PDB file of N, CA and C in Angstrom:
ATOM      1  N   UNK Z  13     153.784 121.246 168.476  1.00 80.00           N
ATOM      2  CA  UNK Z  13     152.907 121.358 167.328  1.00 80.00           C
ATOM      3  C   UNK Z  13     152.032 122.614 167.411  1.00 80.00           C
ATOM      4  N   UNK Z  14     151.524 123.133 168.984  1.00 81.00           N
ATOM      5  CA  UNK Z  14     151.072 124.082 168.502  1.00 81.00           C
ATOM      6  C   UNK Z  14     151.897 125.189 168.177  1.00 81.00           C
ATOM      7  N   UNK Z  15     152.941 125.880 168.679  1.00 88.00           N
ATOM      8  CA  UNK Z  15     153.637 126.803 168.131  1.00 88.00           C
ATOM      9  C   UNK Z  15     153.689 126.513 166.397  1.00 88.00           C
ATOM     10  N   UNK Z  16     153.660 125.258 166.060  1.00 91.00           N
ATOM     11  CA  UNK Z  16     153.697 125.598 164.145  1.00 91.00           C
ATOM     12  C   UNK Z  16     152.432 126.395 164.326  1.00 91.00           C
ATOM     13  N   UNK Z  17     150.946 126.173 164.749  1.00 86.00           N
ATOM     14  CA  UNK Z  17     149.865 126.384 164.250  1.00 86.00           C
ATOM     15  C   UNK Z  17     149.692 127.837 164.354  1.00 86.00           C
ATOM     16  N   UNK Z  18     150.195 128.350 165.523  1.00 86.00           N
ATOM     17  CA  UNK Z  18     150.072 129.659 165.650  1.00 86.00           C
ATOM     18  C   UNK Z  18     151.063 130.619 164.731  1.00 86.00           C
ATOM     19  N   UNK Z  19     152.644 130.122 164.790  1.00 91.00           N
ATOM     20  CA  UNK Z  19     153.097 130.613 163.423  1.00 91.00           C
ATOM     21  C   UNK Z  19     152.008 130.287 161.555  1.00 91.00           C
ATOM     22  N   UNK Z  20     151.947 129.334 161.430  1.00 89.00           N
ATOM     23  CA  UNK Z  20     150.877 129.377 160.087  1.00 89.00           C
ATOM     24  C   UNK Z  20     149.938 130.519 160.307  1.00 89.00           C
ATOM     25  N   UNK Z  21     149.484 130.252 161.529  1.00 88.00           N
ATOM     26  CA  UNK Z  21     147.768 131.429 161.053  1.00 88.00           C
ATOM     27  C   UNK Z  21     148.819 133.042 161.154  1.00 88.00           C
ATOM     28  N   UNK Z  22     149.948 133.143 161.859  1.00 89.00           N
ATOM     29  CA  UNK Z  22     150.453 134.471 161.661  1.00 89.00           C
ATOM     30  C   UNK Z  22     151.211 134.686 160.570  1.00 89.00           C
ATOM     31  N   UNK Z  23     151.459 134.009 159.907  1.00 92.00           N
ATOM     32  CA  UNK Z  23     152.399 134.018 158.583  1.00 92.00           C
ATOM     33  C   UNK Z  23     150.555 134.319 157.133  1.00 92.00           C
ATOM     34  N   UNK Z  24     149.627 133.082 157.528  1.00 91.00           N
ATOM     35  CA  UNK Z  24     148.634 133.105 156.395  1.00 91.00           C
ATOM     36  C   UNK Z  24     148.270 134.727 156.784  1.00 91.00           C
ATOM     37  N   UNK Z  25     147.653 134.791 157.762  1.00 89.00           N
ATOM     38  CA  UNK Z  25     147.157 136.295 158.455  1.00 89.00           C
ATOM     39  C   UNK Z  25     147.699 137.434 158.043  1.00 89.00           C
ATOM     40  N   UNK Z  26     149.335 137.582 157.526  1.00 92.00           N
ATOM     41  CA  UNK Z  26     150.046 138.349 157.148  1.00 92.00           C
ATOM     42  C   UNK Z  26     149.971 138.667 155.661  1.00 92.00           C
ATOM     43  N   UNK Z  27     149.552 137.243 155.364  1.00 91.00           N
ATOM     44  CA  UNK Z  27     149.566 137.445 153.749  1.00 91.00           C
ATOM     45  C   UNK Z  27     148.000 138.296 153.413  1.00 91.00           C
ATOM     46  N   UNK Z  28     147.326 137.783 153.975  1.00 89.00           N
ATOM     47  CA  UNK Z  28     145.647 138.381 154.012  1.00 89.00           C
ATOM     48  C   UNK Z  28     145.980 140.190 154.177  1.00 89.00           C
ATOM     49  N   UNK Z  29     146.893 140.159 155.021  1.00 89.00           N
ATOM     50  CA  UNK Z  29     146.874 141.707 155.117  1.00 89.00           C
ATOM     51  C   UNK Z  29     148.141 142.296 153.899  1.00 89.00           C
ATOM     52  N   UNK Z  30     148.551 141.434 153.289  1.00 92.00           N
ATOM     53  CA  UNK Z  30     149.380 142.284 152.086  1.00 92.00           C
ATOM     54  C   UNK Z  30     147.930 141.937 150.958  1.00 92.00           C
ATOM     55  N   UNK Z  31     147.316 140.937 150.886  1.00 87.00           N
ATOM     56  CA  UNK Z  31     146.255 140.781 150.269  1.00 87.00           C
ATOM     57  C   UNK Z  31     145.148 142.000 150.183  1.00 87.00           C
ATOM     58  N   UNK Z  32     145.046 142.969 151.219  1.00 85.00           N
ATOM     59  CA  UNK Z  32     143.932 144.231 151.411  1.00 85.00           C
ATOM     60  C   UNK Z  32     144.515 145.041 150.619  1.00 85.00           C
ATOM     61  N   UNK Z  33     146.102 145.021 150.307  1.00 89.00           N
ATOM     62  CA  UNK Z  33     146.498 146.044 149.552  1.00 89.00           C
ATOM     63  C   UNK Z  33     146.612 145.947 148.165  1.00 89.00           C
ATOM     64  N   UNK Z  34     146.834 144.256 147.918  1.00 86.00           N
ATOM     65  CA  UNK Z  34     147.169 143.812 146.567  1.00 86.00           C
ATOM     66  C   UNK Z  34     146.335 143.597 145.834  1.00 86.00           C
ATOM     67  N   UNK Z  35     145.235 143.569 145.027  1.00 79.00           N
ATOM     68  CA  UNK Z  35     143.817 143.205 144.421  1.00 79.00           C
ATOM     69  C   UNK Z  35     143.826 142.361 143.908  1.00 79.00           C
ATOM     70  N   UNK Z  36     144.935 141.578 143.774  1.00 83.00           N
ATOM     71  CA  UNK Z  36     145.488 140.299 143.173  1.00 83.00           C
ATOM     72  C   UNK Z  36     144.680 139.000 144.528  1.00 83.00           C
ATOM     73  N   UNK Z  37     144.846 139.306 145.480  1.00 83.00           N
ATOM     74  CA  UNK Z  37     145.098 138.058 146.709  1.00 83.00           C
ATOM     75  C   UNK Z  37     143.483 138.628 147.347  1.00 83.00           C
ATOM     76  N   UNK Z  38     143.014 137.846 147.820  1.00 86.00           N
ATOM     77  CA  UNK Z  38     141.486 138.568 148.275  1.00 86.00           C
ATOM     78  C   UNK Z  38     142.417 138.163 150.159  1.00 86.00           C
ATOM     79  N   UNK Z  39     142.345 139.155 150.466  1.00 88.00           N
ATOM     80  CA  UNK Z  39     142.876 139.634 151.393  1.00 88.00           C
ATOM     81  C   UNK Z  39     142.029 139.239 152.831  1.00 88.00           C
ATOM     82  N   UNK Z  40     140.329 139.113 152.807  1.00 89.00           N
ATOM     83  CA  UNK Z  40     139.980 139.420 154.008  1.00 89.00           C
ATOM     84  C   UNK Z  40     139.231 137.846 153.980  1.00 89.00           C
ATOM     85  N   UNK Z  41     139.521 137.264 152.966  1.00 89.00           N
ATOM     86  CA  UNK Z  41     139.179 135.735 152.894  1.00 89.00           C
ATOM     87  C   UNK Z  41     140.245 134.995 153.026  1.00 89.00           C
ATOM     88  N   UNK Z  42     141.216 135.247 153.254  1.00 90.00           N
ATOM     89  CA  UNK Z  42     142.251 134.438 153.517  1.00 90.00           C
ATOM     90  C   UNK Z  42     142.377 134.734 155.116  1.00 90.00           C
ATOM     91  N   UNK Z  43     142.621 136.014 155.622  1.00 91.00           N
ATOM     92  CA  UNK Z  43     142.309 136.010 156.955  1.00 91.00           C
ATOM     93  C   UNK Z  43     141.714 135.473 157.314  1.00 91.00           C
ATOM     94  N   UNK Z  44     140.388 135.255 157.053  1.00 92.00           N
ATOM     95  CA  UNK Z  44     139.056 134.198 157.713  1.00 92.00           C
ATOM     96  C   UNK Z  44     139.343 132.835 157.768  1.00 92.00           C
ATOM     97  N   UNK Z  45     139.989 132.619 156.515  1.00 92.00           N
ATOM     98  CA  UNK Z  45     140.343 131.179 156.477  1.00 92.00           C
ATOM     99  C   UNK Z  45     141.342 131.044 157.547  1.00 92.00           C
ATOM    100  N   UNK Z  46     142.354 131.489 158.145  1.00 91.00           N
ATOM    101  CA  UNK Z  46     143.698 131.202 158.596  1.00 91.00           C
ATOM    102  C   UNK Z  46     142.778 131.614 160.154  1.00 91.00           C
ATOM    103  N   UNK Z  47     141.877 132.165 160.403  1.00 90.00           N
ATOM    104  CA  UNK Z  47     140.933 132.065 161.743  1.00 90.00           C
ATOM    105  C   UNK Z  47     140.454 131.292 161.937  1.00 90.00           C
ATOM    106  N   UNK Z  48     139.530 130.281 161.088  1.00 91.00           N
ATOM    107  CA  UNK Z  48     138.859 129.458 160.937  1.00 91.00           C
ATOM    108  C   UNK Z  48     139.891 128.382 161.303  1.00 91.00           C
ATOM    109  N   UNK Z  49     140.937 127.839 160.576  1.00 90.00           N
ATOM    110  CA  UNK Z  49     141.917 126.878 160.475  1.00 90.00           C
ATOM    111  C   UNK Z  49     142.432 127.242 162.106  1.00 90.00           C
ATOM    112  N   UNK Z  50     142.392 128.039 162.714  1.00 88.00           N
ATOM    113  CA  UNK Z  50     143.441 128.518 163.700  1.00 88.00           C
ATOM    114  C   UNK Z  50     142.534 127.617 164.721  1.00 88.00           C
ATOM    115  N   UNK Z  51     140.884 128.058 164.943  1.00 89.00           N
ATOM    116  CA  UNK Z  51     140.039 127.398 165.667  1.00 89.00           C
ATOM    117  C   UNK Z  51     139.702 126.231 165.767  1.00 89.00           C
ATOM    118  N   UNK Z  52     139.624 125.221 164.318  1.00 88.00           N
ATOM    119  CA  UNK Z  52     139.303 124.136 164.269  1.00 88.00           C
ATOM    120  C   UNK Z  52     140.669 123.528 164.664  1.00 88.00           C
ATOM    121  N   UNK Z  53     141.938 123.855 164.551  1.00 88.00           N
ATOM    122  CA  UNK Z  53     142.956 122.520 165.052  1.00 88.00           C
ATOM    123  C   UNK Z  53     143.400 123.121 166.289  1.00 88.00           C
ATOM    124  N   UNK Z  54     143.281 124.571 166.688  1.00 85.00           N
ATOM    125  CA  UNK Z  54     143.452 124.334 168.528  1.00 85.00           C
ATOM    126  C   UNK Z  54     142.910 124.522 169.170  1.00 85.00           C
ATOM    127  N   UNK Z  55     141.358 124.599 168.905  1.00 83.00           N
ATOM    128  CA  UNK Z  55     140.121 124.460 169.304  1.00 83.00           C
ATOM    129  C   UNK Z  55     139.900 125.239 170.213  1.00 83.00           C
ATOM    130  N   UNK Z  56     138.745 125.121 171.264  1.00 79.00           N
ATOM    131  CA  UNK Z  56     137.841 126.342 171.692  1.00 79.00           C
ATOM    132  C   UNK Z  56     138.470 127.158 172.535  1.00 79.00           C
ATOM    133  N   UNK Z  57     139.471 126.141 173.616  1.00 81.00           N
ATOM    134  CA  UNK Z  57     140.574 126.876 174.667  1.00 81.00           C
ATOM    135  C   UNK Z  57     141.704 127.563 174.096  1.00 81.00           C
ATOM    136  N   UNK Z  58     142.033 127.382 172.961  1.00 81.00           N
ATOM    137  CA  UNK Z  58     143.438 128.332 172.907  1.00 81.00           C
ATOM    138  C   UNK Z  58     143.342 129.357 171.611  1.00 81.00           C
ATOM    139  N   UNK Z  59     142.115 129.450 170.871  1.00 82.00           N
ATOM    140  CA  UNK Z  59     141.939 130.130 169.732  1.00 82.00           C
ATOM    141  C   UNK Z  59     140.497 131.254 169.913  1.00 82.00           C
ATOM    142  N   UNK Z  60     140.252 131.926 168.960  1.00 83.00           N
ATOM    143  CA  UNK Z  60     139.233 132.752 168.944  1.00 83.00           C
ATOM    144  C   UNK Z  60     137.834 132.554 169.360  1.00 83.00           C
ATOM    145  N   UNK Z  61     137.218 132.814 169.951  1.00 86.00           N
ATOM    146  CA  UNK Z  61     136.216 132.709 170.180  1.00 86.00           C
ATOM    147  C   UNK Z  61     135.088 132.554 168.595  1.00 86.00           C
ATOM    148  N   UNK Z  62     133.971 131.670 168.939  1.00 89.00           N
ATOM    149  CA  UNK Z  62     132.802 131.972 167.625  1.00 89.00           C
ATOM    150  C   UNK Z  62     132.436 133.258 167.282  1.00 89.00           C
ATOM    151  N   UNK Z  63     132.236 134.107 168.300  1.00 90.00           N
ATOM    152  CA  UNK Z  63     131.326 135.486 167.963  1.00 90.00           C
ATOM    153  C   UNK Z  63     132.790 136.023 167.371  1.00 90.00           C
ATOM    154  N   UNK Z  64     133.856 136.045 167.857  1.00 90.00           N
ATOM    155  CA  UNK Z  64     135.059 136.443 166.733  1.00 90.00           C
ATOM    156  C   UNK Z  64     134.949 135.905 165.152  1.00 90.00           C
ATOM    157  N   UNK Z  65     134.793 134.579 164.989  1.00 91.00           N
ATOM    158  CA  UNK Z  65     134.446 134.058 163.803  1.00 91.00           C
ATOM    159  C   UNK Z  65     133.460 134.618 162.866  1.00 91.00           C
ATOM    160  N   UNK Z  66     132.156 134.976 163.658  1.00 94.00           N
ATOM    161  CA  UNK Z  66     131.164 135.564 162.777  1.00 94.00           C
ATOM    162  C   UNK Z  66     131.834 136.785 162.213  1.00 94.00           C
ATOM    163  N   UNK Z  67     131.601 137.985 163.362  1.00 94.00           N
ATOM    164  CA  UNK Z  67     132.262 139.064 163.274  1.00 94.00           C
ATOM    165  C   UNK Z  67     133.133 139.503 162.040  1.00 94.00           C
ATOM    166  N   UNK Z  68     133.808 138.053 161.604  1.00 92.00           N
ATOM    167  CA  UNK Z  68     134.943 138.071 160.964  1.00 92.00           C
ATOM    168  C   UNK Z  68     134.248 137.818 159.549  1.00 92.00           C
ATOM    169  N   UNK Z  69     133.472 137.060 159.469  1.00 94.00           N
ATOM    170  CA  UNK Z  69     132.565 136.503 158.654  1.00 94.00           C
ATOM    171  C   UNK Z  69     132.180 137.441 158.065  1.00 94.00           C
ATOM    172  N   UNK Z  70     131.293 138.342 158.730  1.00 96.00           N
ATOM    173  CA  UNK Z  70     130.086 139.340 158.563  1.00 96.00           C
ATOM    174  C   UNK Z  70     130.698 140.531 157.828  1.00 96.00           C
ATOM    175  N   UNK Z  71     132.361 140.805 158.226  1.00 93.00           N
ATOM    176  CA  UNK Z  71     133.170 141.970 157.551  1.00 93.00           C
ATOM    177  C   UNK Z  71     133.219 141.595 156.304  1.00 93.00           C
ATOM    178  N   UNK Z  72     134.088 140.492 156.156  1.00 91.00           N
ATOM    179  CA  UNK Z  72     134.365 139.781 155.119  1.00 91.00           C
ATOM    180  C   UNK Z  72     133.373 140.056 154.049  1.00 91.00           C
ATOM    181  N   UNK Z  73     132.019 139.718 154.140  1.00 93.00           N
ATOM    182  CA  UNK Z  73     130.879 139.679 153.329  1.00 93.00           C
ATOM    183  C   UNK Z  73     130.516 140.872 153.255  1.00 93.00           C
ATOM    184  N   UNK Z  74     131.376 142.084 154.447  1.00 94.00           N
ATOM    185  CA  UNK Z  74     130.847 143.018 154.459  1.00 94.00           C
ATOM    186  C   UNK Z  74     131.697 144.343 153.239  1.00 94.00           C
ATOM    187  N   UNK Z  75     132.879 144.087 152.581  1.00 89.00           N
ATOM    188  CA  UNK Z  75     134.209 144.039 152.115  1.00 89.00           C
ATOM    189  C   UNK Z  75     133.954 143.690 150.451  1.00 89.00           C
ATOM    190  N   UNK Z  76     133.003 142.791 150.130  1.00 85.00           N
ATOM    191  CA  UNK Z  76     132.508 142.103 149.026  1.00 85.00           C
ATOM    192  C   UNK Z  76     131.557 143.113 148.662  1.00 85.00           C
ATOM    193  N   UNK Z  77     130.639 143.446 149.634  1.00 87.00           N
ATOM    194  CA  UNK Z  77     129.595 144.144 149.160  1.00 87.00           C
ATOM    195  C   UNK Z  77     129.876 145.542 148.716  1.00 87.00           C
ATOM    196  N   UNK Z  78     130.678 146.135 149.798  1.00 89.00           N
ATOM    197  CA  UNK Z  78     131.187 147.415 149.376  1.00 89.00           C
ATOM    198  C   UNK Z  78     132.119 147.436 148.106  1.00 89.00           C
ATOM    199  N   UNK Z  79     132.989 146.348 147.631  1.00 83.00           N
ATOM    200  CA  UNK Z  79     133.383 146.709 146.446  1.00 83.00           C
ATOM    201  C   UNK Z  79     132.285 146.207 145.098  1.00 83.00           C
ATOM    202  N   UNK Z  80     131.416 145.232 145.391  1.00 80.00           N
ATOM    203  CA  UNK Z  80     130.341 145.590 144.505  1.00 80.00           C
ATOM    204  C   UNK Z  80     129.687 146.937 144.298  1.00 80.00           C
ATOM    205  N   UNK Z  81     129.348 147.104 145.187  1.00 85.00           N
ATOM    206  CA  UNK Z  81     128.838 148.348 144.814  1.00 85.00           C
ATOM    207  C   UNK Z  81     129.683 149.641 145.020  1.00 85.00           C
ATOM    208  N   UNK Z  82     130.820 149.881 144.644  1.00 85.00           N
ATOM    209  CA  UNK Z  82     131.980 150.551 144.520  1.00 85.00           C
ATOM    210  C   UNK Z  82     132.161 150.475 142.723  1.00 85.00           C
ATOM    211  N   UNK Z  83     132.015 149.086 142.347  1.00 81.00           N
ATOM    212  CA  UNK Z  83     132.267 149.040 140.996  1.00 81.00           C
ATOM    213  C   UNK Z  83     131.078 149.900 140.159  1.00 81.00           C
ATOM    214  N   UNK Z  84     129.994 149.272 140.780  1.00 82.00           N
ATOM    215  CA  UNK Z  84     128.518 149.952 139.964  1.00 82.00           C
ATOM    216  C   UNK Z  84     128.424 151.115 140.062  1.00 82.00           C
ATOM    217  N   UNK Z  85     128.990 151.542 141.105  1.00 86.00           N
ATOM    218  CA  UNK Z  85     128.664 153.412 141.273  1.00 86.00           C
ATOM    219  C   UNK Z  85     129.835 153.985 140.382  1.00 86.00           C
ATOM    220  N   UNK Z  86     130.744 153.131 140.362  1.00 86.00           N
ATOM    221  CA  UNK Z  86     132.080 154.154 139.398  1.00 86.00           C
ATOM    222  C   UNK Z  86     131.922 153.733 137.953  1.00 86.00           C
ATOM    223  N   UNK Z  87     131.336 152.818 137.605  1.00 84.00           N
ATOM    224  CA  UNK Z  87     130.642 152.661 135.970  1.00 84.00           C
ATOM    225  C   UNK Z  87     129.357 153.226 135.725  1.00 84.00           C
ATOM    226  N   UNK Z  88     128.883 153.631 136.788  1.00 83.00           N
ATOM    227  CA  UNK Z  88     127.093 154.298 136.512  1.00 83.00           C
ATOM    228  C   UNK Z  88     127.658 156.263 136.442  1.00 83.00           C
ATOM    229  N   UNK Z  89     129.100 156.261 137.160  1.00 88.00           N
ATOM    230  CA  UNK Z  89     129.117 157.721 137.835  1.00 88.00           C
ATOM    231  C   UNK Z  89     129.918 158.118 136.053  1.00 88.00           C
ATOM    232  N   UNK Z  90     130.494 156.989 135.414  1.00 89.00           N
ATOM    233  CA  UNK Z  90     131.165 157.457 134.380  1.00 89.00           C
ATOM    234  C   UNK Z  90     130.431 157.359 132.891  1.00 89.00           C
ATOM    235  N   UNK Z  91     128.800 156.709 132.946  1.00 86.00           N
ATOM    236  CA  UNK Z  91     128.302 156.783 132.041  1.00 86.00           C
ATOM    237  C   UNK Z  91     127.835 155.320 131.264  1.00 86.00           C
ATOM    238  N   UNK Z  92     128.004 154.592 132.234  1.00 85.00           N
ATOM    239  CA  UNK Z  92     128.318 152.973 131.683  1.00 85.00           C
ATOM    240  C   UNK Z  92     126.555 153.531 131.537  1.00 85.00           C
ATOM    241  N   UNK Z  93     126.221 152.474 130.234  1.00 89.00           N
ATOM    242  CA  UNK Z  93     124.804 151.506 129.975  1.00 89.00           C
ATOM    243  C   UNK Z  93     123.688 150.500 130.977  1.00 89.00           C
ATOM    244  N   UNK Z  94     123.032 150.314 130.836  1.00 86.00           N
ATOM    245  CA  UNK Z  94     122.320 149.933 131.666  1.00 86.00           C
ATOM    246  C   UNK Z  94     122.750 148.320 131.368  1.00 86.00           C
ATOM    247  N   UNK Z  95     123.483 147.791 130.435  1.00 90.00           N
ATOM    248  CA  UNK Z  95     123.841 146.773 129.979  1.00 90.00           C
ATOM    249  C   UNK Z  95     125.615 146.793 130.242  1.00 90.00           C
ATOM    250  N   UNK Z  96     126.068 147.770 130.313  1.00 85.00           N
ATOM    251  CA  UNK Z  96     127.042 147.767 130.751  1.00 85.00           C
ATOM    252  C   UNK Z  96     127.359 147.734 132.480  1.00 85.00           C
ATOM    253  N   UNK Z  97     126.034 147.961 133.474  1.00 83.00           N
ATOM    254  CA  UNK Z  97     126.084 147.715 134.703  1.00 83.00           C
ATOM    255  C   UNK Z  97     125.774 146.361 135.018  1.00 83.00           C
ATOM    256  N   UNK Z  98     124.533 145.702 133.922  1.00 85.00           N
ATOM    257  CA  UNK Z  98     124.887 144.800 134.311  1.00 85.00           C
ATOM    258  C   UNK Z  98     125.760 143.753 134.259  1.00 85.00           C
ATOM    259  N   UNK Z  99     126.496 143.846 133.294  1.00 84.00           N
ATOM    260  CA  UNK Z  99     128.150 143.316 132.913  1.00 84.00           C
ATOM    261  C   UNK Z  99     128.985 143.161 133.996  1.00 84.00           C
ATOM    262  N   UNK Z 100     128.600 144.395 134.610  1.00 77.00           N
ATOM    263  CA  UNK Z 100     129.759 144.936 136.093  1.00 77.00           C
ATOM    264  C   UNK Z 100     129.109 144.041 136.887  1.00 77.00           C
ATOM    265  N   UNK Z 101     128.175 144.349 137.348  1.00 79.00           N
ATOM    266  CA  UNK Z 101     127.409 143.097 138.584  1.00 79.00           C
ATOM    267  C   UNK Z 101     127.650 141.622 138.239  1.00 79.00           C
ATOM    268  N   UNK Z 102     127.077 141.440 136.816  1.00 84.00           N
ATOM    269  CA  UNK Z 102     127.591 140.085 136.966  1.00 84.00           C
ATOM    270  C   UNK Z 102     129.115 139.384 136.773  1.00 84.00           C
ATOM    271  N   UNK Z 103     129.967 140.079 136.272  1.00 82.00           N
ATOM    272  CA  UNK Z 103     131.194 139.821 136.964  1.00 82.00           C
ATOM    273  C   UNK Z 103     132.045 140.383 137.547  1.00 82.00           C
ATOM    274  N   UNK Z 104     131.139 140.863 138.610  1.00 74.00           N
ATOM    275  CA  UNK Z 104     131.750 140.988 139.934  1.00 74.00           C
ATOM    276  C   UNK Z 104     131.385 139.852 140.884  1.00 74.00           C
ATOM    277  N   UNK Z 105     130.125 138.808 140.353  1.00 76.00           N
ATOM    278  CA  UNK Z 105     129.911 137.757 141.169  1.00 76.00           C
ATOM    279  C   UNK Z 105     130.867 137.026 140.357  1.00 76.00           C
ATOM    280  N   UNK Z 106     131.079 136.489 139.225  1.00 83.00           N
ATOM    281  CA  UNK Z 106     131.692 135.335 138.746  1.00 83.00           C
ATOM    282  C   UNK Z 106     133.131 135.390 139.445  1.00 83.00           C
ATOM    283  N   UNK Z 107     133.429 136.726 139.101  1.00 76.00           N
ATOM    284  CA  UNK Z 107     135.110 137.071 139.816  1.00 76.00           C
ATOM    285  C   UNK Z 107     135.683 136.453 141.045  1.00 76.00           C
ATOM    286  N   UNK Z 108     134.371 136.252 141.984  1.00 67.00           N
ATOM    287  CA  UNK Z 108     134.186 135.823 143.562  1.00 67.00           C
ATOM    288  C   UNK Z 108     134.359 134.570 143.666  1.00 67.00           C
ATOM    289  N   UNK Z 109     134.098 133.645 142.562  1.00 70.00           N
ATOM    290  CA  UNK Z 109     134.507 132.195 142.497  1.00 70.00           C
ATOM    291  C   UNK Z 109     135.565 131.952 141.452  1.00 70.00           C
TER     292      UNK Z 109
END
């Protein structure tokens, strides 16, 4: 059983990384998830460590932020409205759920 688990998180893990390229698949949240899943069913001895988890966490959130504000700077750099940025900000959060 564990060889399935470690194939899943390398098969989900794989998809996360066609996900960074595809803008379709959120790429660095599915990685997290398939880390997360990897830790909780083969637990502390045979999977990632926590400070890996955060780490992983912290990019992740860190990945979100930079394309927020990736969007606002390329609608502010092209002339968008002050009503049109905030359009961009706020769905760039709705988009996230």
């Amino acid at each position: 059983m564990e060889v399935f688990w470690w194939l899943f998180a390398i098969v989900v893990m794989a998809l996360g990384l066609i996900g960074t390229v595809i803008p379709i698949l959120p790429g660095t949240t599915i990685i997290l998830a398939a880390a997360a899943i990897h830790r909780v069913v083969l637990g502390a001895g045979r999977s990632v460590g926590w400070s890996a988890l955060v780490a992983m966490l912290l990019l992740t959130l860190l990945t979100y932020a930079i394309d927020a504000a990736a969007g606002y700077l390329g609608a502010k750099r092209f002339g968008a409205t002050k009503w049109g940025l905030i359009g961009c900000a706020a769905g760039g959060l709705v988009g996230l759920f």
